[in-house]
Amino acid sequence: MAASKIPDWFSAELFEDVLKSSVEGYSKVRSFKAESGSAAGDNYATIMLRVNIEVELQDGTTKQVSYMVKLPHQNDVYKEMMKHTNIFEIERTMYNEVVPEMEAIYRAAGVEVTFGAKSYDLGAKSYDLRDAKSEYIALEDLCTKGFKNVNRLEGLDQAHTERVLRKLAQWHAVTAVRIDTKGQYPEIVLKGFFKEENKPMMNEMMNGMGQIFLKCCATYEGNEAYIEKIKALKPVVIDEMFRLGEVDPTDFNVLNHGDSWSNNIMFQYDDFGQIKEVYMVDYQVSKYGSVAQDLLYFLISSTKLEDKLSKFDYYIKVYHDNLVEHLKILKYSKPVPSLRDIHKTLFKYGLFAYSVATGVMAAVLVDPTENASFENFVGDSAEGVDFQMQMYNNARYRKHIQAILPWLLNRGALDIN
């Protein structure tokens, strides 16, 4: 890990309180080491550190413990984005208030559901609170419990996809029930990036990426069927996305996870290799609104090519079955959406699928490279343009996008309403 990425204030002292509360018989820190917690291309939104600590216990023996810590990037684009959408503040609210309450609602109904890692507050003695208090997230290291990601380049098979859809349905059901019984969530977790102040920056980003996508699109097999529609979409896509981002009270609305791609989903397996548990991580861009957002985001970005479209309708039924089951468990008092309602919603918000296919799906499918960074994903430097060409033009992405664009065309998802 480049030493420059680790801030000066980041030291063993910060973990003193966490160690006292979570390590039985804790006496002192023997050694402290922070290193990169994710490979290139596996995490764009934050700097991820894995902290390895050797602690001495009161009986003189030692124990290895580890934690994950997320820190903000320090470049200008990121700082500009954080002004309007402080993803650390959002995620702390999710970890400290929203998710524990979701789990408590299930517990009260007699069902044990865990959504993700435990979070910790680091001690603040050794650095200036005003600057850094909300600019980190400290979490348990799920790898120590055997959790891992599925290879993002291969995508999730049916068994993994079904388990994720169950977890998403559990998440959606409990947020719908909470809003029905207790009222709306805190304002900070409702909008994600869908804030007017973010629009100019998003337009600028999309302008550059959209240009490169269009250039590559002209070389995709069969592009003549849809390229004119994509050209027409390019200048208005952010406006259209914001229009669809407005909450329609007649929809079945929930608090969406907002960033449900394969690297934000971790799996634990039993001794026979069967999936035992699924956790969601990264709660930075939660968004209140239609379930279409999470469903399209996940199914388009993260499933295997062979299943992505051929099993799409089946996967929506799997999700709906689980949603109905959990709304009933939690005694949801409003009408439960029918399977047909969910399908209608997916048509209505079809443009989300285009946005995912040309955005996060490209990042999911690009080969690991040192150029896979936040700056290059959104930037217009020579290195950024090269990386975006790599995203939209590699053979793996081309296979997916050449299947998806005709499918979106035939669903009317590329039409401007």
Short mmCIF file of C-alpha atoms in Angstrom, two decimals:
data_model
loop_
_atom_site.label_atom_id
_atom_site.label_comp_id
_atom_site.label_asym_id
_atom_site.label_seq_id
_atom_site.Cartn_x
_atom_site.Cartn_y
_atom_site.Cartn_z
CA MET A 1 0.00 0.00 0.00
CA ALA A 2 1.41 3.40 -0.94
CA ALA A 3 2.33 5.09 2.34
CA SER A 4 0.84 8.32 0.96
CA LYS A 5 -2.63 6.74 1.06
CA ILE A 6 -2.42 6.17 4.83
CA PRO A 7 -3.06 9.41 6.77
CA ASP A 8 -0.68 10.54 9.52
CA TRP A 9 -3.35 10.23 12.20
CA PHE A 10 -3.94 6.55 11.47
CA SER A 11 -2.29 4.66 14.33
CA ALA A 12 -2.68 1.80 16.81
CA GLU A 13 -3.93 4.23 19.47
CA LEU A 14 -7.17 4.69 17.54
CA PHE A 15 -8.06 1.04 18.05
CA GLU A 16 -7.52 1.03 21.82
CA ASP A 17 -11.27 1.27 22.69
CA VAL A 18 -12.30 -1.22 20.00
CA LEU A 19 -9.72 -3.75 21.22
CA LYS A 20 -10.79 -3.34 24.84
CA SER A 21 -14.42 -4.00 23.97
CA SER A 22 -13.99 -6.77 21.39
CA VAL A 23 -10.90 -8.77 22.47
CA GLU A 24 -11.38 -10.70 25.69
CA GLY A 25 -8.47 -10.29 28.11
CA TYR A 26 -6.87 -7.52 26.02
CA SER A 27 -3.72 -6.01 27.50
CA LYS A 28 -1.77 -4.09 24.82
CA VAL A 29 -0.82 -3.81 21.15
CA ARG A 30 2.35 -5.68 20.13
CA SER A 31 2.36 -4.73 16.44
CA PHE A 32 0.18 -2.72 14.06
CA LYS A 33 0.17 -2.85 10.27
CA ALA A 34 -2.16 -1.27 7.71
CA GLU A 35 -2.21 -2.49 4.10
CA SER A 36 -4.45 -2.30 1.07
CA GLY A 37 -7.67 -4.20 1.68
CA SER A 38 -8.79 -4.56 -1.94
CA ALA A 39 -7.17 -5.29 -5.30
CA ALA A 40 -7.10 -2.80 -8.17
CA GLY A 41 -10.54 -2.56 -9.76
CA ASP A 42 -12.33 -4.08 -6.78
CA ASN A 43 -13.22 -0.86 -4.99
CA TYR A 44 -13.60 2.60 -6.52
CA ALA A 45 -15.50 4.71 -4.02
CA THR A 46 -13.07 4.67 -1.09
CA ILE A 47 -9.58 3.68 0.01
CA MET A 48 -9.91 0.32 1.71
CA LEU A 49 -7.38 -0.73 4.37
CA ARG A 50 -6.98 -3.99 6.20
CA VAL A 51 -5.52 -3.41 9.65
CA ASN A 52 -3.61 -6.32 11.18
CA ILE A 53 -2.93 -6.05 14.89
CA GLU A 54 -1.01 -8.44 17.11
CA VAL A 55 -2.30 -7.99 20.66
CA GLU A 56 -0.94 -9.26 23.94
CA LEU A 57 -3.52 -10.70 26.34
CA GLN A 58 -3.47 -10.43 30.12
CA ASP A 59 -2.16 -14.00 30.45
CA GLY A 60 0.88 -13.09 28.34
CA THR A 61 -0.24 -14.93 25.17
CA THR A 62 -0.70 -13.12 21.86
CA LYS A 63 -3.56 -13.02 19.37
CA GLN A 64 -3.90 -11.73 15.80
CA VAL A 65 -6.93 -9.55 15.07
CA SER A 66 -7.87 -7.59 11.96
CA TYR A 67 -10.32 -4.86 10.95
CA MET A 68 -11.31 -3.17 7.70
CA VAL A 69 -11.19 0.63 7.50
CA LYS A 70 -12.53 2.82 4.69
CA LEU A 71 -11.04 6.25 4.07
CA PRO A 72 -11.84 8.96 1.51
CA HIS A 73 -9.77 9.66 -1.60
CA GLN A 74 -8.01 13.00 -1.52
CA ASN A 75 -8.44 14.16 -5.14
CA ASP A 76 -10.45 17.23 -6.21
CA VAL A 77 -13.31 15.45 -8.04
CA TYR A 78 -13.90 13.31 -4.97
CA LYS A 79 -13.81 16.27 -2.60
CA GLU A 80 -16.32 18.09 -4.81
CA MET A 81 -18.62 15.05 -4.73
CA MET A 82 -18.30 14.73 -0.94
CA LYS A 83 -19.44 18.35 -0.48
CA HIS A 84 -22.94 17.39 -1.63
CA THR A 85 -23.03 13.69 -0.77
CA ASN A 86 -20.96 12.78 2.25
CA ILE A 87 -20.92 9.04 1.71
CA PHE A 88 -19.15 8.50 5.05
CA GLU A 89 -21.87 10.26 7.00
CA ILE A 90 -24.51 8.28 5.08
CA GLU A 91 -22.77 4.97 5.75
CA ARG A 92 -22.23 5.71 9.45
CA THR A 93 -25.97 6.45 9.76
CA MET A 94 -26.74 3.17 8.00
CA TYR A 95 -24.37 1.14 10.20
CA ASN A 96 -25.19 2.86 13.50
CA GLU A 97 -28.95 3.37 13.15
CA VAL A 98 -30.68 1.97 10.07
CA VAL A 99 -29.33 -1.58 9.72
CA PRO A 100 -29.39 -2.44 13.47
CA GLU A 101 -33.04 -1.31 13.53
CA MET A 102 -33.81 -3.50 10.48
CA GLU A 103 -32.31 -6.52 12.25
CA ALA A 104 -34.20 -5.69 15.46
CA ILE A 105 -37.54 -5.59 13.56
CA TYR A 106 -36.86 -9.14 12.29
CA ARG A 107 -35.80 -10.27 15.77
CA ALA A 108 -39.07 -8.95 17.21
CA ALA A 109 -40.91 -11.06 14.61
CA GLY A 110 -38.96 -14.15 15.71
CA VAL A 111 -36.58 -14.27 12.74
CA GLU A 112 -32.79 -13.88 12.94
CA VAL A 113 -31.51 -11.89 9.93
CA THR A 114 -28.05 -10.30 9.76
CA PHE A 115 -27.31 -7.98 6.86
CA GLY A 116 -23.59 -7.31 7.22
CA ALA A 117 -20.46 -6.61 9.24
CA LYS A 118 -20.30 -5.02 12.69
CA SER A 119 -19.07 -1.42 12.68
CA TYR A 120 -16.89 0.29 15.27
CA ASP A 121 -16.22 3.84 16.42
CA LEU A 122 -12.51 4.50 16.60
CA GLY A 123 -11.05 6.45 19.50
CA ALA A 124 -10.50 10.11 18.76
CA LYS A 125 -7.76 10.99 21.23
CA SER A 126 -4.87 11.28 18.85
CA TYR A 127 -6.17 13.35 15.97
CA ASP A 128 -8.30 16.37 15.18
CA LEU A 129 -11.91 15.26 15.41
CA ARG A 130 -13.24 18.08 13.26
CA ASP A 131 -11.36 16.84 10.19
CA ALA A 132 -11.60 13.13 10.47
CA LYS A 133 -14.49 12.10 12.72
CA SER A 134 -16.91 11.14 9.99
CA GLU A 135 -14.28 10.49 7.34
CA TYR A 136 -13.78 6.82 8.08
CA ILE A 137 -15.75 3.64 8.52
CA ALA A 138 -14.26 0.88 10.71
CA LEU A 139 -15.66 -2.63 10.33
CA GLU A 140 -15.04 -6.19 11.42
CA ASP A 141 -12.95 -8.09 8.88
CA LEU A 142 -15.43 -10.59 7.45
CA CYS A 143 -12.62 -12.62 5.87
CA THR A 144 -11.74 -13.95 9.33
CA LYS A 145 -15.18 -15.63 9.34
CA GLY A 146 -14.57 -17.14 5.92
CA PHE A 147 -16.61 -14.62 3.92
CA LYS A 148 -15.45 -13.87 0.39
CA ASN A 149 -16.56 -12.35 -2.89
CA VAL A 150 -17.36 -14.34 -6.00
CA ASN A 151 -15.05 -13.63 -8.94
CA ARG A 152 -16.62 -10.48 -10.44
CA LEU A 153 -15.32 -11.30 -13.96
CA GLU A 154 -17.21 -14.61 -14.07
CA GLY A 155 -20.40 -13.31 -12.48
CA LEU A 156 -22.79 -15.03 -10.09
CA ASP A 157 -24.34 -18.39 -10.96
CA GLN A 158 -27.95 -19.31 -10.16
CA ALA A 159 -27.32 -20.57 -6.62
CA HIS A 160 -25.50 -17.37 -5.61
CA THR A 161 -27.98 -15.12 -7.40
CA GLU A 162 -30.97 -16.74 -5.69
CA ARG A 163 -29.38 -16.20 -2.27
CA VAL A 164 -28.63 -12.54 -3.01
CA LEU A 165 -32.21 -11.97 -4.21
CA ARG A 166 -33.46 -13.48 -0.96
CA LYS A 167 -31.28 -11.08 1.04
CA LEU A 168 -32.38 -8.10 -1.08
CA ALA A 169 -36.02 -9.11 -0.59
CA GLN A 170 -35.44 -9.30 3.19
CA TRP A 171 -33.82 -5.84 3.09
CA HIS A 172 -36.60 -4.31 0.99
CA ALA A 173 -39.39 -5.91 3.02
CA VAL A 174 -38.15 -4.65 6.37
CA THR A 175 -37.56 -1.09 5.10
CA ALA A 176 -41.09 -0.98 3.65
CA VAL A 177 -42.51 -2.19 6.98
CA ARG A 178 -40.42 0.28 8.98
CA ILE A 179 -41.63 3.22 6.87
CA ASP A 180 -45.22 1.96 7.13
CA THR A 181 -45.09 1.68 10.93
CA LYS A 182 -42.58 4.34 12.04
CA GLY A 183 -42.46 6.83 9.18
CA GLN A 184 -39.67 7.86 6.82
CA TYR A 185 -35.94 7.27 7.34
CA PRO A 186 -33.55 10.19 8.10
CA GLU A 187 -33.19 12.53 5.11
CA ILE A 188 -29.47 11.79 4.77
CA VAL A 189 -30.03 8.18 3.61
CA LEU A 190 -32.86 8.85 1.13
CA LYS A 191 -31.29 10.39 -1.97
CA GLY A 192 -27.97 8.71 -2.82
CA PHE A 193 -26.46 10.76 -5.64
CA PHE A 194 -29.85 11.98 -6.84
CA LYS A 195 -29.39 15.54 -5.60
CA GLU A 196 -29.72 18.60 -7.83
CA GLU A 197 -26.32 19.86 -6.63
CA ASN A 198 -24.68 16.72 -8.08
CA LYS A 199 -26.26 17.12 -11.51
CA PRO A 200 -23.61 19.38 -13.15
CA MET A 201 -20.78 17.09 -12.02
CA MET A 202 -22.65 13.98 -13.18
CA ASN A 203 -23.41 15.59 -16.55
CA GLU A 204 -19.73 16.42 -16.96
CA MET A 205 -18.67 12.88 -16.06
CA MET A 206 -21.27 11.30 -18.33
CA ASN A 207 -20.35 13.57 -21.17
CA GLY A 208 -16.82 12.21 -21.29
CA MET A 209 -17.71 8.58 -20.61
CA GLY A 210 -20.72 8.78 -22.92
CA GLN A 211 -18.51 9.96 -25.78
CA ILE A 212 -16.16 7.02 -25.32
CA PHE A 213 -19.04 4.57 -24.97
CA LEU A 214 -20.56 5.88 -28.21
CA LYS A 215 -17.25 5.45 -30.00
CA CYS A 216 -17.02 1.81 -28.86
CA CYS A 217 -20.74 1.22 -29.43
CA ALA A 218 -20.27 1.98 -33.13
CA THR A 219 -18.08 -1.14 -33.32
CA TYR A 220 -20.50 -3.49 -31.49
CA GLU A 221 -22.08 -6.23 -33.57
CA GLY A 222 -25.63 -5.26 -34.61
CA ASN A 223 -25.26 -1.66 -33.33
CA GLU A 224 -27.17 -0.23 -36.28
CA ALA A 225 -30.41 -1.38 -34.62
CA TYR A 226 -29.93 0.87 -31.57
CA ILE A 227 -27.09 3.36 -32.04
CA GLU A 228 -29.34 6.25 -33.13
CA LYS A 229 -31.39 5.84 -29.95
CA ILE A 230 -28.20 5.87 -27.88
CA LYS A 231 -27.02 9.04 -29.63
CA ALA A 232 -30.36 10.67 -28.80
CA LEU A 233 -30.13 9.50 -25.17
CA LYS A 234 -26.59 10.78 -24.57
CA PRO A 235 -27.34 14.49 -23.95
CA VAL A 236 -30.41 13.82 -21.79
CA VAL A 237 -29.54 10.64 -19.92
CA ILE A 238 -28.75 12.36 -16.58
CA ASP A 239 -31.95 14.46 -16.75
CA GLU A 240 -33.94 11.31 -17.50
CA MET A 241 -32.26 9.42 -14.66
CA PHE A 242 -33.06 12.24 -12.23
CA ARG A 243 -36.67 12.25 -13.43
CA LEU A 244 -36.89 8.51 -12.76
CA GLY A 245 -35.11 9.06 -9.44
CA GLU A 246 -38.06 11.08 -8.16
CA VAL A 247 -40.23 8.95 -5.90
CA ASP A 248 -43.60 7.93 -7.31
CA PRO A 249 -45.88 7.34 -4.28
CA THR A 250 -47.96 4.85 -6.30
CA ASP A 251 -44.94 2.48 -6.57
CA PHE A 252 -43.94 -0.08 -3.97
CA ASN A 253 -41.11 1.98 -2.44
CA VAL A 254 -38.29 0.83 -0.17
CA LEU A 255 -34.89 1.99 1.01
CA ASN A 256 -32.66 0.56 -1.73
CA HIS A 257 -29.15 -0.61 -0.86
CA GLY A 258 -28.11 1.45 -3.89
CA ASP A 259 -24.81 -0.25 -4.76
CA SER A 260 -25.63 -3.95 -4.99
CA TRP A 261 -22.90 -5.24 -7.32
CA SER A 262 -20.94 -8.45 -6.76
CA ASN A 263 -18.01 -6.93 -4.85
CA ASN A 264 -20.40 -5.48 -2.27
CA ILE A 265 -21.82 -8.94 -1.57
CA MET A 266 -19.93 -11.51 0.51
CA PHE A 267 -20.62 -15.21 0.88
CA GLN A 268 -19.83 -17.68 3.63
CA TYR A 269 -19.76 -21.42 2.86
CA ASP A 270 -20.16 -24.61 4.88
CA ASP A 271 -17.70 -27.54 4.83
CA PHE A 272 -19.39 -28.92 1.70
CA GLY A 273 -19.05 -25.68 -0.27
CA GLN A 274 -22.74 -24.80 0.07
CA ILE A 275 -23.66 -21.14 0.67
CA LYS A 276 -24.30 -20.66 4.37
CA GLU A 277 -24.73 -16.87 4.65
CA VAL A 278 -24.81 -13.73 2.49
CA TYR A 279 -23.81 -10.27 3.73
CA MET A 280 -24.18 -6.93 1.96
CA VAL A 281 -21.46 -4.32 2.46
CA ASP A 282 -21.00 -0.67 1.37
CA TYR A 283 -24.07 1.28 2.49
CA GLN A 284 -22.90 4.61 1.05
CA VAL A 285 -25.51 5.44 -1.56
CA SER A 286 -28.80 4.13 -0.17
CA LYS A 287 -31.79 5.56 -2.04
CA TYR A 288 -35.49 5.58 -1.22
CA GLY A 289 -37.66 4.62 -4.18
CA SER A 290 -38.72 1.76 -6.43
CA VAL A 291 -37.24 -1.73 -5.96
CA ALA A 292 -36.35 -1.56 -9.67
CA GLN A 293 -33.16 0.29 -8.75
CA ASP A 294 -31.58 -2.52 -6.72
CA LEU A 295 -32.95 -5.30 -8.92
CA LEU A 296 -31.67 -3.86 -12.20
CA TYR A 297 -28.38 -2.79 -10.62
CA PHE A 298 -27.67 -6.27 -9.29
CA LEU A 299 -29.03 -8.47 -12.09
CA ILE A 300 -27.50 -6.46 -14.93
CA SER A 301 -24.10 -5.84 -13.32
CA SER A 302 -23.29 -9.07 -11.53
CA THR A 303 -24.87 -12.23 -12.95
CA LYS A 304 -23.24 -14.70 -15.35
CA LEU A 305 -23.56 -13.89 -19.05
CA GLU A 306 -25.44 -17.13 -19.80
CA ASP A 307 -28.09 -16.36 -17.16
CA LYS A 308 -28.27 -12.58 -17.27
CA LEU A 309 -31.15 -12.33 -19.74
CA SER A 310 -32.33 -15.93 -20.15
CA LYS A 311 -33.14 -16.20 -16.41
CA PHE A 312 -34.08 -12.55 -15.82
CA ASP A 313 -37.83 -13.16 -15.48
CA TYR A 314 -37.23 -16.26 -13.36
CA TYR A 315 -34.96 -14.24 -11.03
CA ILE A 316 -37.66 -11.60 -10.60
CA LYS A 317 -40.06 -14.36 -9.54
CA VAL A 318 -37.49 -15.67 -7.01
CA TYR A 319 -37.18 -12.15 -5.61
CA HIS A 320 -40.96 -11.67 -5.50
CA ASP A 321 -41.56 -15.01 -3.72
CA ASN A 322 -39.07 -13.99 -1.02
CA LEU A 323 -40.46 -10.46 -0.79
CA VAL A 324 -44.02 -11.74 -0.22
CA GLU A 325 -42.77 -14.25 2.38
CA HIS A 326 -40.99 -11.57 4.41
CA LEU A 327 -43.69 -8.91 4.11
CA LYS A 328 -46.07 -11.49 5.59
CA ILE A 329 -43.66 -12.42 8.40
CA LEU A 330 -43.38 -8.74 9.28
CA LYS A 331 -47.16 -8.19 8.98
CA TYR A 332 -46.98 -5.47 6.30
CA SER A 333 -50.31 -3.64 6.47
CA LYS A 334 -50.46 -2.26 2.90
CA PRO A 335 -51.25 -4.19 -0.30
CA VAL A 336 -48.40 -6.57 -1.18
CA PRO A 337 -47.14 -5.94 -4.73
CA SER A 338 -47.97 -8.69 -7.21
CA LEU A 339 -45.35 -10.30 -9.46
CA ARG A 340 -46.92 -8.39 -12.34
CA ASP A 341 -46.51 -5.11 -10.40
CA ILE A 342 -42.78 -5.77 -10.02
CA HIS A 343 -42.42 -6.54 -13.74
CA LYS A 344 -44.32 -3.36 -14.66
CA THR A 345 -41.98 -1.36 -12.43
CA LEU A 346 -38.94 -2.86 -14.20
CA PHE A 347 -40.29 -1.69 -17.56
CA LYS A 348 -41.10 1.75 -16.19
CA TYR A 349 -37.56 2.22 -14.84
CA GLY A 350 -35.86 0.48 -17.79
CA LEU A 351 -33.40 3.32 -18.26
CA PHE A 352 -31.78 2.34 -14.94
CA ALA A 353 -30.71 -0.88 -16.68
CA TYR A 354 -29.04 1.12 -19.49
CA SER A 355 -27.26 3.27 -16.91
CA VAL A 356 -25.99 0.15 -15.08
CA ALA A 357 -24.91 -1.60 -18.29
CA THR A 358 -22.88 1.42 -19.41
CA GLY A 359 -21.63 2.30 -15.91
CA VAL A 360 -21.04 -0.15 -13.09
CA MET A 361 -21.21 -3.27 -15.31
CA ALA A 362 -18.22 -1.97 -17.29
CA ALA A 363 -16.24 -1.56 -14.06
CA VAL A 364 -17.27 -5.05 -12.90
CA LEU A 365 -16.09 -6.74 -16.10
CA VAL A 366 -12.78 -4.94 -16.72
CA ASP A 367 -9.58 -6.91 -16.03
CA PRO A 368 -7.71 -5.98 -12.85
CA THR A 369 -5.30 -3.15 -13.71
CA GLU A 370 -3.41 -0.56 -11.70
CA ASN A 371 -5.28 2.08 -13.78
CA ALA A 372 -8.60 1.02 -12.23
CA SER A 373 -9.07 4.03 -9.96
CA PHE A 374 -11.79 6.50 -9.08
CA GLU A 375 -9.96 9.29 -10.99
CA ASN A 376 -9.71 7.21 -14.17
CA PHE A 377 -13.27 5.90 -13.94
CA VAL A 378 -14.67 9.43 -14.04
CA GLY A 379 -11.77 11.54 -15.36
CA ASP A 380 -10.83 12.89 -18.78
CA SER A 381 -7.02 12.65 -18.49
CA ALA A 382 -5.19 10.55 -21.10
CA GLU A 383 -4.96 7.75 -18.54
CA GLY A 384 -8.70 8.08 -17.77
CA VAL A 385 -9.64 7.91 -21.44
CA ASP A 386 -7.42 4.83 -21.90
CA PHE A 387 -9.06 3.11 -18.93
CA GLN A 388 -12.58 3.89 -20.16
CA MET A 389 -11.69 2.55 -23.63
CA GLN A 390 -10.44 -0.58 -21.89
CA MET A 391 -13.76 -0.86 -20.00
CA TYR A 392 -16.01 -0.48 -23.05
CA ASN A 393 -13.91 -2.32 -25.58
CA ASN A 394 -12.64 -5.49 -23.89
CA ALA A 395 -13.93 -8.81 -25.22
CA ARG A 396 -15.73 -9.75 -21.98
CA TYR A 397 -17.71 -6.51 -21.78
CA ARG A 398 -18.52 -6.64 -25.49
CA LYS A 399 -20.16 -10.07 -25.08
CA HIS A 400 -22.40 -8.76 -22.30
CA ILE A 401 -23.28 -5.40 -23.86
CA GLN A 402 -23.95 -6.88 -27.31
CA ALA A 403 -26.58 -9.11 -25.68
CA ILE A 404 -28.02 -6.44 -23.36
CA LEU A 405 -28.50 -3.52 -25.78
CA PRO A 406 -30.87 -5.38 -28.16
CA TRP A 407 -32.77 -6.68 -25.11
CA LEU A 408 -33.15 -3.12 -23.76
CA LEU A 409 -34.19 -1.89 -27.21
CA ASN A 410 -36.91 -4.56 -27.41
CA ARG A 411 -38.20 -3.63 -23.93
CA GLY A 412 -38.49 0.05 -24.87
CA ALA A 413 -35.81 0.96 -22.30
CA LEU A 414 -33.88 3.13 -24.79
CA ASP A 415 -36.90 5.29 -25.65
CA ILE A 416 -37.07 8.78 -24.21
CA ASN A 417 -40.52 9.26 -22.71
#
